[in-house]
Structures are given as C-alpha cells and as structure tokens.
GROMACS .gro file of C-alpha atoms in nm:
model
  469
    1MET     CA    1   0.022   0.016   0.020
    2GLN     CA    2   0.126   0.339  -0.091
    3THR     CA    3   0.049   0.662   0.062
    4VAL     CA    4   0.054   1.005  -0.102
    5VAL     CA    5   0.116   1.319   0.098
    6LEU     CA    6  -0.080   1.631   0.010
    7ILE     CA    7   0.075   2.006   0.138
    8ALA     CA    8  -0.096   2.295   0.161
    9GLY     CA    9  -0.002   2.624   0.312
   10GLU     CA   10  -0.168   2.983   0.419
   11HIS     CA   11  -0.060   3.293   0.568
   12TYR     CA   12  -0.245   3.468   0.860
   13PRO     CA   13  -0.156   3.839   0.997
   14ILE     CA   14  -0.158   3.708   1.369
   15PRO     CA   15   0.100   3.535   1.562
   16ALA     CA   16   0.157   3.139   1.531
   17GLU     CA   17   0.030   3.113   1.925
   18GLU     CA   18  -0.284   3.295   1.873
   19LEU     CA   19  -0.369   3.111   1.546
   20PHE     CA   20  -0.280   2.778   1.722
   21ALA     CA   21  -0.526   2.918   2.016
   22SER     CA   22  -0.807   2.955   1.783
   23PHE     CA   23  -0.790   2.600   1.637
   24GLY     CA   24  -1.157   2.431   1.690
   25CYS     CA   25  -1.371   2.757   1.657
   26GLY     CA   26  -1.529   2.626   1.365
   27THR     CA   27  -1.438   2.922   1.114
   28THR     CA   28  -1.164   3.001   0.881
   29GLY     CA   29  -0.980   3.186   1.153
   30GLY     CA   30  -0.964   2.858   1.337
   31TRP     CA   31  -0.766   2.701   1.031
   32LEU     CA   32  -0.810   2.647   0.692
   33LEU     CA   33  -1.090   2.367   0.690
   34GLY     CA   34  -1.321   2.518   0.948
   35ALA     CA   35  -1.213   2.256   1.236
   36THR     CA   36  -1.439   2.217   1.557
   37CYS     CA   37  -1.348   2.057   1.871
   38ASP     CA   38  -1.402   2.104   2.229
   39ALA     CA   39  -1.048   2.101   2.376
   40VAL     CA   40  -0.696   2.096   2.196
   41ARG     CA   41  -0.565   1.797   2.369
   42PRO     CA   42  -0.490   1.431   2.289
   43GLY     CA   43  -0.786   1.218   2.257
   44ALA     CA   44  -1.029   1.524   2.175
   45THR     CA   45  -1.274   1.463   1.877
   46VAL     CA   46  -1.249   1.679   1.604
   47SER     CA   47  -1.463   1.731   1.243
   48ALA     CA   48  -1.340   1.950   0.978
   49SER     CA   49  -1.479   2.029   0.634
   50ILE     CA   50  -1.300   1.893   0.318
   51PRO     CA   51  -1.378   2.101  -0.004
   52LEU     CA   52  -1.413   1.851  -0.300
   53GLY     CA   53  -1.459   2.114  -0.565
   54SER     CA   54  -1.677   2.372  -0.693
   55ASP     CA   55  -1.951   2.148  -0.798
   56SER     CA   56  -1.976   1.954  -0.486
   57ALA     CA   57  -2.051   2.001  -0.109
   58ASP     CA   58  -1.803   1.965   0.146
   59VAL     CA   59  -1.738   1.632   0.329
   60VAL     CA   60  -1.698   1.623   0.695
   61LEU     CA   61  -1.367   1.451   0.796
   62LEU     CA   62  -1.390   1.280   1.182
   63GLY     CA   63  -1.094   1.203   1.372
   64ARG     CA   64  -0.927   1.287   1.705
   65ILE     CA   65  -0.621   1.485   1.800
   66SER     CA   66  -0.346   1.229   1.876
   67SER     CA   67  -0.067   1.457   1.945
   68CYS     CA   68  -0.004   1.843   1.997
   69VAL     CA   69   0.287   2.090   2.089
   70PRO     CA   70   0.118   2.402   2.223
   71GLY     CA   71   0.142   2.690   1.981
   72SER     CA   72   0.334   2.488   1.709
   73LYS     CA   73   0.188   2.137   1.607
   74ILE     CA   74  -0.140   1.972   1.618
   75THR     CA   75  -0.161   1.605   1.457
   76ILE     CA   76  -0.508   1.448   1.394
   77THR     CA   77  -0.566   1.104   1.333
   78HIS     CA   78  -0.876   1.056   1.151
   79ASP     CA   79  -1.104   0.776   1.050
   80GLN     CA   80  -1.354   0.898   0.806
   81PRO     CA   81  -1.394   0.914   0.503
   82TRP     CA   82  -1.077   0.736   0.478
   83ARG     CA   83  -0.833   0.651   0.747
   84GLY     CA   84  -0.504   0.861   0.786
   85ARG     CA   85  -0.346   1.148   0.952
   86ILE     CA   86  -0.333   1.539   0.896
   87HIS     CA   87  -0.063   1.754   1.041
   88LEU     CA   88  -0.077   2.095   1.129
   89ARG     CA   89   0.242   2.327   1.181
   90PHE     CA   90   0.241   2.650   1.285
   91THR     CA   91   0.533   2.914   1.254
   92ASN     CA   92   0.582   3.266   1.269
   93GLU     CA   93   0.716   3.477   0.993
   94PRO     CA   94   0.710   3.831   0.867
   95GLY     CA   95   0.371   3.991   0.927
   96GLY     CA   96   0.192   3.698   1.106
   97SER     CA   97   0.249   3.326   1.086
   98ARG     CA   98   0.185   3.051   0.844
   99LEU     CA   99  -0.004   2.728   0.879
  100ARG     CA  100   0.122   2.422   0.667
  101VAL     CA  101  -0.127   2.124   0.638
  102SER     CA  102  -0.018   1.785   0.537
  103ALA     CA  103  -0.249   1.521   0.481
  104GLU     CA  104  -0.168   1.148   0.410
  105LEU     CA  105  -0.412   0.970   0.130
  106ASP     CA  106  -0.326   0.568   0.119
  107ASP     CA  107  -0.476   0.355  -0.133
  108ALA     CA  108  -0.853   0.335   0.057
  109GLY     CA  109  -0.854   0.705   0.054
  110LEU     CA  110  -0.784   0.736  -0.328
  111ALA     CA  111  -1.024   0.481  -0.404
  112TRP     CA  112  -1.294   0.681  -0.195
  113TRP     CA  113  -1.198   0.997  -0.400
  114MET     CA  114  -1.240   0.835  -0.699
  115GLU     CA  115  -1.570   0.698  -0.615
  116GLN     CA  116  -1.700   1.053  -0.514
  117ARG     CA  117  -1.605   1.141  -0.870
  118GLY     CA  118  -1.843   0.867  -1.025
  119TRP     CA  119  -1.564   0.617  -1.056
  120ASN     CA  120  -1.641   0.236  -0.953
  121THR     CA  121  -1.342   0.130  -0.834
  122THR     CA  122  -1.459  -0.233  -0.728
  123ALA     CA  123  -1.312  -0.519  -0.956
  124VAL     CA  124  -1.489  -0.823  -1.060
  125ALA     CA  125  -1.485  -1.121  -0.775
  126ASP     CA  126  -1.236  -1.385  -0.833
  127PRO     CA  127  -1.365  -1.720  -0.877
  128GLY     CA  128  -1.218  -1.817  -0.531
  129THR     CA  129  -1.340  -1.575  -0.327
  130HIS     CA  130  -1.682  -1.538  -0.154
  131ARG     CA  131  -1.760  -1.162  -0.191
  132VAL     CA  132  -1.976  -0.971   0.094
  133GLY     CA  133  -2.064  -0.620   0.039
  134LEU     CA  134  -2.095  -0.363   0.344
  135LEU     CA  135  -2.323  -0.029   0.252
  136THR     CA  136  -2.253   0.217   0.513
  137SER     CA  137  -2.225   0.611   0.560
  138LYS     CA  138  -1.852   0.718   0.509
  139THR     CA  139  -2.016   1.082   0.463
  140GLY     CA  140  -2.340   1.277   0.546
  141PRO     CA  141  -2.527   1.291   0.882
  142GLY     CA  142  -2.471   0.911   0.946
  143ALA     CA  143  -2.100   0.912   0.910
  144ILE     CA  144  -2.071   0.969   1.272
  145PHE     CA  145  -2.137   0.606   1.372
  146ALA     CA  146  -2.013   0.454   1.046
  147VAL     CA  147  -1.646   0.411   1.107
  148THR     CA  148  -1.669   0.155   1.382
  149CYS     CA  149  -1.891  -0.048   1.154
  150GLU     CA  150  -1.658  -0.066   0.874
  151TYR     CA  151  -1.377  -0.185   1.141
  152LEU     CA  152  -1.582  -0.438   1.307
  153ALA     CA  153  -1.674  -0.590   0.930
  154ARG     CA  154  -1.339  -0.621   0.857
  155LEU     CA  155  -1.252  -0.807   1.217
  156ALA     CA  156  -1.568  -1.050   1.117
  157VAL     CA  157  -1.426  -1.124   0.785
  158GLU     CA  158  -1.073  -1.182   0.947
  159GLN     CA  159  -1.221  -1.418   1.188
  160ILE     CA  160  -1.436  -1.620   0.924
  161ASN     CA  161  -1.131  -1.648   0.691
  162ALA     CA  162  -0.887  -1.757   0.992
  163ASP     CA  163  -1.172  -2.042   1.026
  164GLY     CA  164  -1.140  -2.151   0.683
  165GLY     CA  165  -1.369  -1.902   0.504
  166ILE     CA  166  -1.691  -2.025   0.364
  167THR     CA  167  -1.676  -2.363   0.209
  168GLY     CA  168  -1.339  -2.333   0.128
  169CYS     CA  169  -1.360  -1.986  -0.025
  170ARG     CA  170  -1.167  -1.682   0.123
  171VAL     CA  171  -1.410  -1.418   0.199
  172GLU     CA  172  -1.360  -1.070   0.063
  173LEU     CA  173  -1.538  -0.741   0.218
  174VAL     CA  174  -1.651  -0.461  -0.031
  175ILE     CA  175  -1.754  -0.149   0.135
  176HIS     CA  176  -1.957   0.119  -0.045
  177ASP     CA  177  -2.061   0.485   0.089
  178ASP     CA  178  -2.426   0.555   0.072
  179ALA     CA  179  -2.333   0.932   0.199
  180THR     CA  180  -2.667   0.915   0.396
  181ASP     CA  181  -2.871   0.949   0.087
  182SER     CA  182  -3.140   0.708  -0.060
  183GLY     CA  183  -3.038   0.753  -0.397
  184ARG     CA  184  -2.706   0.702  -0.367
  185ALA     CA  185  -2.782   0.406  -0.150
  186ALA     CA  186  -2.962   0.249  -0.436
  187LEU     CA  187  -2.673   0.318  -0.713
  188GLU     CA  188  -2.409   0.156  -0.464
  189ALA     CA  189  -2.619  -0.129  -0.393
  190ARG     CA  190  -2.672  -0.180  -0.782
  191ARG     CA  191  -2.275  -0.155  -0.810
  192MET     CA  192  -2.225  -0.424  -0.536
  193VAL     CA  193  -2.421  -0.678  -0.695
  194GLN     CA  194  -2.281  -0.622  -1.063
  195SER     CA  195  -1.961  -0.659  -0.882
  196GLY     CA  196  -2.037  -1.042  -0.756
  197CYS     CA  197  -2.129  -0.994  -0.392
  198ARG     CA  198  -2.354  -1.258  -0.256
  199ALA     CA  199  -2.495  -1.066   0.039
  200ILE     CA  200  -2.539  -0.713   0.128
  201ILE     CA  201  -2.518  -0.589   0.485
  202ALA     CA  202  -2.658  -0.238   0.501
  203SER     CA  203  -2.549  -0.021   0.814
  204VAL     CA  204  -2.758   0.285   0.691
  205THR     CA  205  -3.073   0.466   0.760
  206SER     CA  206  -3.401   0.304   0.733
  207ALA     CA  207  -3.452   0.529   0.422
  208SER     CA  208  -3.162   0.399   0.238
  209PHE     CA  209  -3.249   0.073   0.339
  210GLU     CA  210  -3.571   0.085   0.170
  211ALA     CA  211  -3.409   0.226  -0.154
  212VAL     CA  212  -3.160  -0.063  -0.149
  213ARG     CA  213  -3.475  -0.305  -0.112
  214ARG     CA  214  -3.640  -0.170  -0.388
  215THR     CA  215  -3.338  -0.190  -0.620
  216VAL     CA  216  -3.175  -0.541  -0.540
  217ALA     CA  217  -3.427  -0.751  -0.373
  218THR     CA  218  -3.514  -0.920  -0.677
  219ALA     CA  219  -3.166  -0.999  -0.748
  220GLY     CA  220  -3.199  -1.281  -0.448
  221LEU     CA  221  -2.909  -1.250  -0.257
  222PRO     CA  222  -2.979  -1.182   0.143
  223LEU     CA  223  -3.017  -0.817   0.218
  224ILE     CA  224  -2.943  -0.781   0.605
  225HIS     CA  225  -3.027  -0.437   0.786
  226PRO     CA  226  -2.860  -0.560   1.127
  227VAL     CA  227  -2.874  -0.197   1.299
  228LEU     CA  228  -3.149  -0.041   1.495
  229ASN     CA  229  -3.494  -0.013   1.292
  230GLU     CA  230  -3.865   0.052   1.325
  231GLY     CA  231  -3.903  -0.287   1.139
  232GLY     CA  232  -4.128  -0.375   0.849
  233ARG     CA  233  -4.179  -0.621   0.593
  234GLY     CA  234  -4.040  -0.729   0.248
  235GLU     CA  235  -3.909  -1.017   0.013
  236PRO     CA  236  -3.789  -1.346   0.159
  237ASN     CA  237  -3.419  -1.238   0.135
  238VAL     CA  238  -3.474  -0.955   0.312
  239PHE     CA  239  -3.356  -0.948   0.671
  240ARG     CA  240  -3.462  -0.654   0.953
  241TRP     CA  241  -3.267  -0.731   1.234
  242GLY     CA  242  -3.139  -0.492   1.532
  243GLU     CA  243  -3.339  -0.324   1.856
  244ARG     CA  244  -3.700  -0.195   1.753
  245PRO     CA  245  -3.821   0.121   1.941
  246PHE     CA  246  -4.103  -0.026   2.126
  247ALA     CA  247  -3.852  -0.258   2.280
  248GLN     CA  248  -3.605   0.062   2.359
  249MET     CA  249  -3.910   0.243   2.519
  250ARG     CA  250  -4.051  -0.036   2.715
  251ALA     CA  251  -3.711  -0.099   2.869
  252ALA     CA  252  -3.576   0.234   2.936
  253ALA     CA  253  -3.968   0.354   3.082
  254PRO     CA  254  -3.913   0.238   3.462
  255SER     CA  255  -3.561   0.420   3.476
  256LEU     CA  256  -3.721   0.734   3.366
  257THR     CA  257  -3.998   0.670   3.604
  258ARG     CA  258  -3.783   0.650   3.893
  259GLU     CA  259  -3.582   0.942   3.790
  260GLY     CA  260  -3.885   1.140   3.917
  261THR     CA  261  -3.984   1.362   3.607
  262GLY     CA  262  -4.333   1.406   3.511
  263PRO     CA  263  -4.516   1.191   3.248
  264ASN     CA  264  -4.567   1.471   2.970
  265TRP     CA  265  -4.349   1.397   2.650
  266PHE     CA  266  -4.224   1.628   2.352
  267HIS     CA  267  -4.106   1.415   2.066
  268ILE     CA  268  -3.849   1.540   1.801
  269GLY     CA  269  -3.723   1.319   1.504
  270ASN     CA  270  -3.582   1.319   1.155
  271ASP     CA  271  -3.857   1.342   0.877
  272TYR     CA  272  -3.825   0.988   0.730
  273SER     CA  273  -3.975   0.648   0.807
  274TRP     CA  274  -3.728   0.536   1.113
  275SER     CA  275  -3.860   0.841   1.312
  276HIS     CA  276  -4.219   0.811   1.228
  277GLY     CA  277  -4.235   0.442   1.299
  278ALA     CA  278  -4.027   0.510   1.614
  279HIS     CA  279  -4.271   0.772   1.737
  280ARG     CA  280  -4.543   0.547   1.687
  281ALA     CA  281  -4.412   0.257   1.919
  282ALA     CA  282  -4.318   0.512   2.180
  283THR     CA  283  -4.666   0.683   2.175
  284GLN     CA  284  -4.816   0.304   2.235
  285VAL     CA  285  -4.559   0.277   2.537
  286ILE     CA  286  -4.641   0.623   2.661
  287GLU     CA  287  -5.004   0.559   2.658
  288GLU     CA  288  -4.992   0.232   2.828
  289ASP     CA  289  -4.797   0.397   3.120
  290GLY     CA  290  -5.051   0.687   3.149
  291GLY     CA  291  -4.822   0.939   3.014
  292SER     CA  292  -4.929   1.202   2.757
  293LEU     CA  293  -4.776   1.317   2.438
  294LEU     CA  294  -4.792   1.694   2.415
  295ARG     CA  295  -4.616   1.779   2.087
  296TYR     CA  296  -4.406   1.629   1.848
  297ALA     CA  297  -4.175   1.752   1.547
  298PHE     CA  298  -3.990   1.626   1.252
  299THR     CA  299  -3.694   1.792   1.079
  300PRO     CA  300  -3.506   1.713   0.762
  301LEU     CA  301  -3.180   1.529   0.792
  302GLY     CA  302  -2.865   1.748   0.802
  303THR     CA  303  -3.055   1.988   1.041
  304THR     CA  304  -2.813   2.193   1.238
  305ASP     CA  305  -3.035   2.458   1.395
  306PHE     CA  306  -3.262   2.354   1.675
  307ALA     CA  307  -3.321   2.695   1.832
  308PRO     CA  308  -3.693   2.697   1.690
  309LEU     CA  309  -3.793   2.356   1.834
  310ILE     CA  310  -3.601   2.408   2.142
  311ASP     CA  311  -3.832   2.710   2.205
  312LYS     CA  312  -4.146   2.495   2.164
  313ILE     CA  313  -3.987   2.256   2.401
  314ARG     CA  314  -3.964   2.545   2.647
  315ALA     CA  315  -4.302   2.660   2.565
  316SER     CA  316  -4.465   2.331   2.637
  317ASP     CA  317  -4.518   2.167   2.970
  318ALA     CA  318  -4.297   1.855   2.862
  319SER     CA  319  -4.087   1.708   3.126
  320ARG     CA  320  -3.951   1.463   2.919
  321VAL     CA  321  -3.794   1.472   2.561
  322LEU     CA  322  -3.772   1.161   2.320
  323SER     CA  323  -3.554   1.198   2.010
  324SER     CA  324  -3.488   0.981   1.739
  325LEU     CA  325  -3.256   1.218   1.544
  326VAL     CA  326  -2.956   1.039   1.365
  327GLY     CA  327  -2.592   1.120   1.362
  328ALA     CA  328  -2.488   1.486   1.349
  329ASP     CA  329  -2.830   1.616   1.368
  330GLU     CA  330  -2.856   1.419   1.716
  331VAL     CA  331  -2.506   1.590   1.807
  332SER     CA  332  -2.622   1.959   1.715
  333PHE     CA  333  -2.974   1.923   1.897
  334GLU     CA  334  -2.856   1.776   2.256
  335ARG     CA  335  -2.583   2.020   2.271
  336GLN     CA  336  -2.801   2.313   2.201
  337LEU     CA  337  -3.068   2.180   2.432
  338TRP     CA  338  -2.797   2.129   2.696
  339GLN     CA  339  -2.685   2.503   2.624
  340SER     CA  340  -3.063   2.626   2.660
  341GLY     CA  341  -3.059   2.508   3.016
  342LEU     CA  342  -3.378   2.299   2.967
  343ARG     CA  343  -3.204   1.984   3.071
  344GLU     CA  344  -3.242   2.079   3.407
  345ARG     CA  345  -3.602   2.045   3.382
  346CYS     CA  346  -3.659   1.778   3.115
  347SER     CA  347  -3.526   1.376   3.109
  348VAL     CA  348  -3.380   1.289   2.752
  349LEU     CA  349  -3.426   0.981   2.609
  350SER     CA  350  -3.223   0.916   2.284
  351LEU     CA  351  -3.303   0.589   2.099
  352VAL     CA  352  -2.989   0.639   1.880
  353LEU     CA  353  -2.738   0.782   2.098
  354GLU     CA  354  -2.442   0.521   2.052
  355ASP     CA  355  -2.114   0.574   2.142
  356SER     CA  356  -1.969   0.748   1.877
  357THR     CA  357  -2.253   1.002   1.882
  358ARG     CA  358  -2.219   1.052   2.259
  359GLU     CA  359  -1.852   1.119   2.220
  360ARG     CA  360  -1.926   1.386   1.942
  361ILE     CA  361  -2.203   1.555   2.172
  362GLY     CA  362  -1.933   1.605   2.453
  363ALA     CA  363  -1.934   1.455   2.804
  364PRO     CA  364  -2.099   1.771   2.963
  365ALA     CA  365  -2.383   1.815   2.723
  366ALA     CA  366  -2.420   1.418   2.690
  367ASN     CA  367  -2.436   1.352   3.086
  368GLY     CA  368  -2.770   1.211   3.165
  369ILE     CA  369  -2.904   1.122   2.862
  370TRP     CA  370  -3.075   0.793   2.883
  371THR     CA  371  -3.069   0.530   2.592
  372ALA     CA  372  -3.132   0.148   2.526
  373PHE     CA  373  -2.962  -0.087   2.327
  374GLY     CA  374  -2.861  -0.460   2.296
  375TYR     CA  375  -2.517  -0.416   2.336
  376PHE     CA  376  -2.293  -0.199   2.516
  377ASN     CA  377  -1.894  -0.200   2.505
  378THR     CA  378  -1.883  -0.237   2.895
  379LEU     CA  379  -2.075  -0.542   2.908
  380ASP     CA  380  -1.892  -0.795   3.116
  381SER     CA  381  -1.829  -1.105   2.936
  382GLN     CA  382  -1.538  -1.299   2.769
  383SER     CA  383  -1.688  -1.255   2.452
  384ASN     CA  384  -1.688  -0.888   2.455
  385HIS     CA  385  -1.341  -0.842   2.618
  386ASP     CA  386  -1.189  -1.076   2.329
  387LEU     CA  387  -1.360  -0.834   2.079
  388THR     CA  388  -1.268  -0.497   2.253
  389ARG     CA  389  -0.911  -0.613   2.289
  390ARG     CA  390  -0.891  -0.741   1.918
  391TYR     CA  391  -1.033  -0.403   1.818
  392ARG     CA  392  -0.762  -0.177   2.004
  393ASP     CA  393  -0.481  -0.419   1.898
  394THR     CA  394  -0.579  -0.374   1.533
  395TYR     CA  395  -0.705  -0.010   1.519
  396GLY     CA  396  -0.534   0.143   1.813
  397ARG     CA  397  -0.621   0.353   2.092
  398TRP     CA  398  -0.738   0.650   1.890
  399ALA     CA  399  -1.019   0.440   1.682
  400PRO     CA  400  -1.387   0.556   1.816
  401PRO     CA  401  -1.545   0.319   2.026
  402ILE     CA  402  -1.746  -0.020   1.952
  403SER     CA  403  -2.101   0.046   1.999
  404SER     CA  404  -2.432  -0.129   1.927
  405PHE     CA  405  -2.429  -0.018   1.577
  406SER     CA  406  -2.101  -0.152   1.478
  407GLU     CA  407  -2.120  -0.494   1.699
  408ALA     CA  408  -2.458  -0.552   1.522
  409VAL     CA  409  -2.257  -0.549   1.143
  410TYR     CA  410  -2.009  -0.780   1.323
  411GLU     CA  411  -2.245  -1.042   1.444
  412ALA     CA  412  -2.439  -1.005   1.109
  413ILE     CA  413  -2.138  -1.125   0.906
  414LEU     CA  414  -2.073  -1.411   1.166
  415LEU     CA  415  -2.425  -1.511   1.122
  416TYR     CA  416  -2.435  -1.499   0.765
  417ALA     CA  417  -2.146  -1.701   0.737
  418SER     CA  418  -2.254  -1.942   0.965
  419ALA     CA  419  -2.565  -1.990   0.785
  420ALA     CA  420  -2.357  -2.006   0.446
  421ARG     CA  421  -2.190  -2.285   0.573
  422ALA     CA  422  -2.474  -2.474   0.720
  423GLU     CA  423  -2.676  -2.566   0.425
  424ASP     CA  424  -2.732  -2.470   0.065
  425ASP     CA  425  -3.037  -2.305   0.131
  426ILE     CA  426  -2.866  -1.998   0.302
  427LEU     CA  427  -3.233  -1.787   0.348
  428ARG     CA  428  -3.381  -2.095   0.525
  429SER     CA  429  -3.079  -2.104   0.732
  430LEU     CA  430  -3.054  -1.721   0.794
  431ARG     CA  431  -3.431  -1.764   0.936
  432ARG     CA  432  -3.352  -1.942   1.255
  433VAL     CA  433  -2.977  -1.899   1.317
  434THR     CA  434  -2.870  -1.844   1.690
  435ALA     CA  435  -2.519  -1.761   1.860
  436ASP     CA  436  -2.344  -1.650   2.178
  437LEU     CA  437  -2.171  -1.313   2.065
  438PRO     CA  438  -2.059  -1.030   2.252
  439ARG     CA  439  -2.378  -0.863   2.305
  440GLY     CA  440  -2.502  -1.227   2.452
  441HIS     CA  441  -2.731  -1.465   2.334
  442VAL     CA  442  -2.906  -1.397   1.995
  443SER     CA  443  -3.178  -1.594   1.815
  444VAL     CA  444  -3.329  -1.504   1.465
  445ASN     CA  445  -3.710  -1.558   1.453
  446GLY     CA  446  -3.795  -1.547   1.076
  447PRO     CA  447  -3.647  -1.267   0.867
  448GLN     CA  448  -3.786  -0.983   1.091
  449VAL     CA  449  -3.688  -1.020   1.431
  450MET     CA  450  -3.373  -1.083   1.627
  451ARG     CA  451  -3.460  -1.210   1.992
  452GLN     CA  452  -3.173  -1.009   2.217
  453ARG     CA  453  -3.175  -0.864   2.565
  454ILE     CA  454  -3.195  -0.482   2.593
  455HIS     CA  455  -2.944  -0.291   2.829
  456VAL     CA  456  -3.079   0.045   2.954
  457GLY     CA  457  -2.774   0.331   2.990
  458GLN     CA  458  -2.749   0.655   3.103
  459ALA     CA  459  -2.440   0.847   2.953
  460ALA     CA  460  -2.209   0.953   3.230
  461GLY     CA  461  -1.846   1.093   3.193
  462ASP     CA  462  -1.695   0.906   2.908
  463GLY     CA  463  -1.927   0.636   2.902
  464TYR     CA  464  -2.246   0.498   3.017
  465HIS     CA  465  -2.390   0.366   3.366
  466LEU     CA  466  -2.620   0.078   3.297
  467ALA     CA  467  -2.930   0.049   3.510
  468GLU     CA  468  -3.053  -0.227   3.702
  469GLN     CA  469  -3.314  -0.461   3.519
   0.00000   0.00000   0.00000
C-alpha cells in the first residue's frame, strides 16, 4: 500500500500562538478547513470540512487529536471518510504566521475520492472468493457512527477467513458509501450486485435501506439490515434485525419513572420512516404507562439549527424529551438543548445515542441522557472482552469506541457465514440461526425479528452507567 502526502499552506496576519489558540472554533480563523473541537488535547474529537471542488458539497472529516505541541503543532488521526493523519504546523513569519497542512491519502482514501467522482473502483470478484458487501455511511449525517461498522466488519471477515472461509472460499469484504442518501444507496447497491457480492449488509438509515430493498431484492441475495430500525416486511431474502423502538421504550420507561420527572413528553425526530415508526411505537408505550404526548416535531436530515424547536419545548409543559434524531443531527440538538438550560427541567431519552454520537456531543452535554441498546462496550463477558481487545490491538487507541451499531454489523457477518456454511439454502438457514456473541445470546425468528436482551444506559463521563433491570 502506498501513501500520497498532500501539502498546503496559508499566511495569517496574527502570531502563530494566537492562531494555534483559535483551533477548533469552527471558522476559517481557526484553520483552513473550519475544524471544530471542544479542547486541544490528545484524545479530543475533531471534525473538519473537506472541499471536494466547486461542483460538490464539502465532506466532513471525523477524527481525534493524537498529539499536539502547544503553539506549534497538532496531529489529527482520522477515520472518516478514509483512515489517515493530518499534520498542522504553526510557524511565525514576517507580518504574522503560516499554517502548513499535510494530509495522508492511502489506497483506500484514493479509491474513495475516485468514487466521489463517479468511478466504480470495485473489480469483478475472483472465482475463489466469496464476496460480501457492506453499505455504510462514510459521509453525510450518518458518518458519525459508520466508521466502527467498517472496522468491525473487517474483524469479522478476518475471523471467518482464519476459520477456513466459507465452503473453502476466502471471504472478501467490499465497502461502499451511501453518503446518508437514499438515491446514492440504490446506486451503490446495484454496483455491489454487479461486482459479484453474494450478500449485502446495510448499516444505513431506514430510508437508504428501503431504497436498497426496492433496487436489489429481486436479485435474490441476502439483504440484511442489522442495526436499530422500526421494522417492516419485505421479500423472503430481506432481513431486518437490530433493536426495535418499542423494546427500547419498554426497557427504558422504568428508569425514567425512577428519575422522578413528570409524564409529559415532547418528541423530536428526522422526517423519514425511522422516526415516524419509532414515535408511533413510543406513543403506544407512553399511553400504556399513563403518560401524555404533548407535541412532536420532525426535521429534515442534515438540520443544524434546533433553536425554534427548543423554543417549542420550552413553551410546552414537557418534562421528558424523546429524540430519534440520527448522527450529526442528534449531536447538534443535544448540545443546543443542553446550552439552553432545559436539561435541568427535562429528562431525555435518545434512541440513537450510540457511543460515537455521545462522544461528539461531549461529556458535559451528553451527561444524564438515557438510551437503550442490545449492546454496550462495557458488557462484562469474555466474548466482549476478546472483541474489544482485538479491536484496540488492530485499530489503536484513537479509534472510536465500539457501539451497538458496529457490533451488530460484526455479528451479522458472522451469522451470515454460519448460515452459508450450514446448508445450501442460505435464506432458510438465516431465518433460524442462533449464536452467543459479545452482546449475549441472539436468535433469529424469521426474517424480521432478532431476539436479544435490551440494556438501559445513562451517559456519564466517557461512557454509560447501566441501569439495574
């Protein structure tokens, strides 16, 4: 693998120390690409905008500060849209200072750039390989939780190949980016089918998954949606696993009751099938518990300003807020809600507060938010300890934490491999496969239901406190 280093520089009419201190403010005064972060220290999360050209929207790069020298140097290790490092060097010169930026672009990064320009970089599968596709969101609002999905998928494939592959064939993982866009998802799914993928694992929003289903379900290959979703039916080869909002609400309700806030709810979500289905299920649980839904609001994916909706929450008598916002939208909403002071009055249950989203919100703003998933990376089992150790050994200390979304991708690939090894009729085998995995024992009951235990967690510091159940 070869790495290309891209270098750029710019002059600023302020001293290097002052320019360094402005890093992370989110404007061009901070640095060339408008980076944002809460603190300039190793481990702090960073996002930045990468301009793709005059005819394309900027792409958000996600990473962490891996090292820094106050006043002179910052190194960012990033995972999305590709894995690499960016070095920033601040030096004084006549009339101000100069910021030099060098970025690493490896083979995977170059392939990603080419795909953004319309090139299909996936070659036809070799006869001796068993190709599995992973469709995920390397860009767009869903990118926050996508990187660990890719990493866990690679670990699963590595494990399968170490065990002999599938019927003597080496498994090859093909990864495509849906950009958190349903139209792009359909295009990339067609490309995966054309390249010889025998199954597609779709770690994407429900909107993207439905577009993929309409596009490739007739191809007959297994199409698996392993992450949190609102459910639904489809063709015999379509599998919707993952947590369901009714189970999340039912599991979390006792913890919110013990917290002592009133029973009046305000719902907020993104305006597509996931949030609509989630809030219908949530309303049923609220009514069964004697609560009241005062108001609800749905916003487009990609919303960044939630001030008008926060004003509506303030004007209501709501004491509990349910959020089904996704990725970057959830980050913006929770930070703004915390800054508004309403968190002193309202308990918050977030259905999509997986670990990478919690990290991007930041500890102060995320502290106290409730969520419910089938997996937390603090689960005390040997299987989970082994997975987290392998993950850190492979991807290092700066890789984002494993979450229910990424562990679900890991288990989906393992379950698919188990079914493919078991018998010729993979679809029939997938409908009844069971396993003991890092999240515990899971069993598939038909194509639409995966039975699993739901755990309830409350964000605290750099992780979660799991509630007694």
